PDB file of C-alpha atoms in Angstrom:
ATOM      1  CA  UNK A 123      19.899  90.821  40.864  1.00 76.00           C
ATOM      2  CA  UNK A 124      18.056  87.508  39.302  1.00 94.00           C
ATOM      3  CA  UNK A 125      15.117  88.397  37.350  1.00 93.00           C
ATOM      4  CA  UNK A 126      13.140  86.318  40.310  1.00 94.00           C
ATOM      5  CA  UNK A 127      14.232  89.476  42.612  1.00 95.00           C
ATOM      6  CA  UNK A 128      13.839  92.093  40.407  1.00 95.00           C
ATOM      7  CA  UNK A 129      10.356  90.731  39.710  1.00 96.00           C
ATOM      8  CA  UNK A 130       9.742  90.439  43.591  1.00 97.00           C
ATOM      9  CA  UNK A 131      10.890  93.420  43.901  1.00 97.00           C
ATOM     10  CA  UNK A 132       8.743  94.812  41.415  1.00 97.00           C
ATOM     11  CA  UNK A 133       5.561  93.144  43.302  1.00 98.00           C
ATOM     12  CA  UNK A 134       6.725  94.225  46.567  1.00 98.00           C
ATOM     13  CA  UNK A 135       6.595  98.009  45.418  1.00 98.00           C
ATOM     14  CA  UNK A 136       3.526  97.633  43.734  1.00 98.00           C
ATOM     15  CA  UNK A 137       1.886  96.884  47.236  1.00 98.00           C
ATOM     16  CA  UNK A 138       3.742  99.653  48.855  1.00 98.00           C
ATOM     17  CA  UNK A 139       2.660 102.256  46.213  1.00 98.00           C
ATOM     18  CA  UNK A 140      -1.282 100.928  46.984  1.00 98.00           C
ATOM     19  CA  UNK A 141      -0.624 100.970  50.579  1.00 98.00           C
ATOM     20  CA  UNK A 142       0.735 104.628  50.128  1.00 98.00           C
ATOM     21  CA  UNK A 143      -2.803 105.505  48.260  1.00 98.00           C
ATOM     22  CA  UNK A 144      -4.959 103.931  50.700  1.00 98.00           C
ATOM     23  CA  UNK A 145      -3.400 105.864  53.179  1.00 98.00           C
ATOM     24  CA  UNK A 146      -3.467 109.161  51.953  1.00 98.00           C
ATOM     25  CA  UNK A 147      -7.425 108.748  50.907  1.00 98.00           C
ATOM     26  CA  UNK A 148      -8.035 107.420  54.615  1.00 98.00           C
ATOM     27  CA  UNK A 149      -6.187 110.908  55.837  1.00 97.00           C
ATOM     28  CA  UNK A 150      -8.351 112.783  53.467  1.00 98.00           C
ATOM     29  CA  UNK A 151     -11.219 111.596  55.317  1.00 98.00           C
ATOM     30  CA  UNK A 152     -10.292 111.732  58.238  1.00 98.00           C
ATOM     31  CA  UNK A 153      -9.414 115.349  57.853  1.00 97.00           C
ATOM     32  CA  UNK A 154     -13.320 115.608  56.128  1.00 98.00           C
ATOM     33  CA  UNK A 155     -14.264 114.645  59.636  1.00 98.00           C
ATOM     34  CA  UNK A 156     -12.031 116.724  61.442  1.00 97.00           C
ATOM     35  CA  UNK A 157     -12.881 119.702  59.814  1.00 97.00           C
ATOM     36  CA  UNK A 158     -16.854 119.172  60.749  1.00 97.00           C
ATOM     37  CA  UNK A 159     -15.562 119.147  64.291  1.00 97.00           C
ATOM     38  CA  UNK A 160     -13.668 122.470  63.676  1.00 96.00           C
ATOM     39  CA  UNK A 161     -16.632 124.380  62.540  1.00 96.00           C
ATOM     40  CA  UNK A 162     -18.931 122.462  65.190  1.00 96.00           C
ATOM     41  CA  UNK A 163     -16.161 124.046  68.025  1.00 96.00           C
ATOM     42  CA  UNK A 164     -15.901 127.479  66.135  1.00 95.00           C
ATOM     43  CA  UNK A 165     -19.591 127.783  66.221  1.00 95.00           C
ATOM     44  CA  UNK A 166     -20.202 126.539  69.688  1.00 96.00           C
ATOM     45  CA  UNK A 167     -17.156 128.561  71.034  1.00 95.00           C
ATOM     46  CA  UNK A 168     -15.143 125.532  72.231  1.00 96.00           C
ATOM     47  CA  UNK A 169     -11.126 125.514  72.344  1.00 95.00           C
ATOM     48  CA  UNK A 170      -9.508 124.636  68.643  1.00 94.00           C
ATOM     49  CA  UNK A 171      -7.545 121.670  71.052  1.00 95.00           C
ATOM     50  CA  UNK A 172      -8.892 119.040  73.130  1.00 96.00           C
ATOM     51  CA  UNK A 173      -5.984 117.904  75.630  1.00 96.00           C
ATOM     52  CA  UNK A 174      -7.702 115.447  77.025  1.00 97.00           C
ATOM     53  CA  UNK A 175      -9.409 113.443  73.946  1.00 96.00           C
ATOM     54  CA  UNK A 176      -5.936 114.032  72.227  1.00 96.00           C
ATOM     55  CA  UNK A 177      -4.413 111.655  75.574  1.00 96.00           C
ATOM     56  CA  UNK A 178      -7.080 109.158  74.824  1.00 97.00           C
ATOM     57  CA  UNK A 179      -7.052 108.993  71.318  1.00 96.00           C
ATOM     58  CA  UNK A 180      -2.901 108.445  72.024  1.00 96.00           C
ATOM     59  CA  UNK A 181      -3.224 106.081  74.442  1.00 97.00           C
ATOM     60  CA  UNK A 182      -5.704 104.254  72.460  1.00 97.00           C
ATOM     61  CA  UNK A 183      -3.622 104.445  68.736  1.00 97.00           C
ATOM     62  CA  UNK A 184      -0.781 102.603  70.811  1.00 97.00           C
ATOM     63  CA  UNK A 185      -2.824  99.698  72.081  1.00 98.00           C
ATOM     64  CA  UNK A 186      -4.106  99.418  68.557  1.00 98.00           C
ATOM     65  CA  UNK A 187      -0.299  99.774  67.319  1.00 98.00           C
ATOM     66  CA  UNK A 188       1.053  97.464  69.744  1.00 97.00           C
ATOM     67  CA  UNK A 189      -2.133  94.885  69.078  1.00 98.00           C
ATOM     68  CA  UNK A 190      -1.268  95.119  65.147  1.00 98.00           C
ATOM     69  CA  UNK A 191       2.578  94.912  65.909  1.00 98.00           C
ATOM     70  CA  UNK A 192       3.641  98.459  64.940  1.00 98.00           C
ATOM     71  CA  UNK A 193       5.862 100.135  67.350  1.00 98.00           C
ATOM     72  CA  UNK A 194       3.889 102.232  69.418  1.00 98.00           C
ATOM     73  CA  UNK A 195       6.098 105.194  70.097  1.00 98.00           C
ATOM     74  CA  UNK A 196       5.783 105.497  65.990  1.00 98.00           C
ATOM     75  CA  UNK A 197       2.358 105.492  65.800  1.00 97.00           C
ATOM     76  CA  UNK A 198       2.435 108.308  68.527  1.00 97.00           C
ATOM     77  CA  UNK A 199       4.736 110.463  66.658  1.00 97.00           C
ATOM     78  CA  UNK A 200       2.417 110.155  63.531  1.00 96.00           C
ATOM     79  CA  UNK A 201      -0.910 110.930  65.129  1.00 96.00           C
ATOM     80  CA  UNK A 202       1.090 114.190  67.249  1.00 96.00           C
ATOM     81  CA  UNK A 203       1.945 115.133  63.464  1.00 97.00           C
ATOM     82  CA  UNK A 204      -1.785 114.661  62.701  1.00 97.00           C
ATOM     83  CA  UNK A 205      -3.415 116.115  65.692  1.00 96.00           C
ATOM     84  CA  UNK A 206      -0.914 119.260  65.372  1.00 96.00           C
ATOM     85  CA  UNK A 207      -2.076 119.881  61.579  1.00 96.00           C
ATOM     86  CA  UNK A 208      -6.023 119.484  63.034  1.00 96.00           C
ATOM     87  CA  UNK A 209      -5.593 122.097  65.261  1.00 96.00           C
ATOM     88  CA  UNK A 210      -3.722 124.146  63.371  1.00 94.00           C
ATOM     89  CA  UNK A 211      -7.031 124.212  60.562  1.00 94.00           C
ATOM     90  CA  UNK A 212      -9.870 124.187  63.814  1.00 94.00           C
ATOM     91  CA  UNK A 213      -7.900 127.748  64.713  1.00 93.00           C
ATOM     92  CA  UNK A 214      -8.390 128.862  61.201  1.00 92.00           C
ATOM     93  CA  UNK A 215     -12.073 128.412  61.437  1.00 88.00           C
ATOM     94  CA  UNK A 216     -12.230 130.308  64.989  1.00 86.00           C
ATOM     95  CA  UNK A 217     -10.388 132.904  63.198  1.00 78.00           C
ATOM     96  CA  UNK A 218     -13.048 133.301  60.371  1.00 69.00           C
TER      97      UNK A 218
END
């Protein structure tokens, strides 16, 4: 590898590792939030899931994906992961 790679390279990472941060802070919020809705259901007796706003929010993260030229059947299988770990915590709080 030329030193012009490897220093590429090195750049390229760099970005990745930020990208990787930003990320991870923008799930921590957005589990902040989630977990506000969780005690809002808990307290008002609603269902720990939503099926309905979870279609939405799908249907609407692949528009966005496809808009920003991510695949959207990706995206989906990312947000499932995300909306299965929210409702996972919103039962913990019904079962406080």
């Amino acid at each position: 590898m030329t030193e012009d790679a490897h220093a590429e390279l090195l750049r390229l990472r760099g970005s990745i590792d930020n990208l990787d941060a930003a990320l991870v802070h923008l799930l921590a919020e957005r589990f902040k939030c989630t977990e506000q809705v969780g005690r809002l259901k808990a307290r008002a007796g609603f269902p720990p899931a939503d099926p309905s706003r979870e279609a939405v929010q799908i249907e609407r993260l692949r528009r966005l994906s496809d808009d920003a030229g991510l695949d959207p059947e990706f995206a989906e299988k990312i947000l499932n992961v995300i909306i299965a770990e929210v409702i996972r915590n919103h039962r913990q709080f019904v079962e406080d």
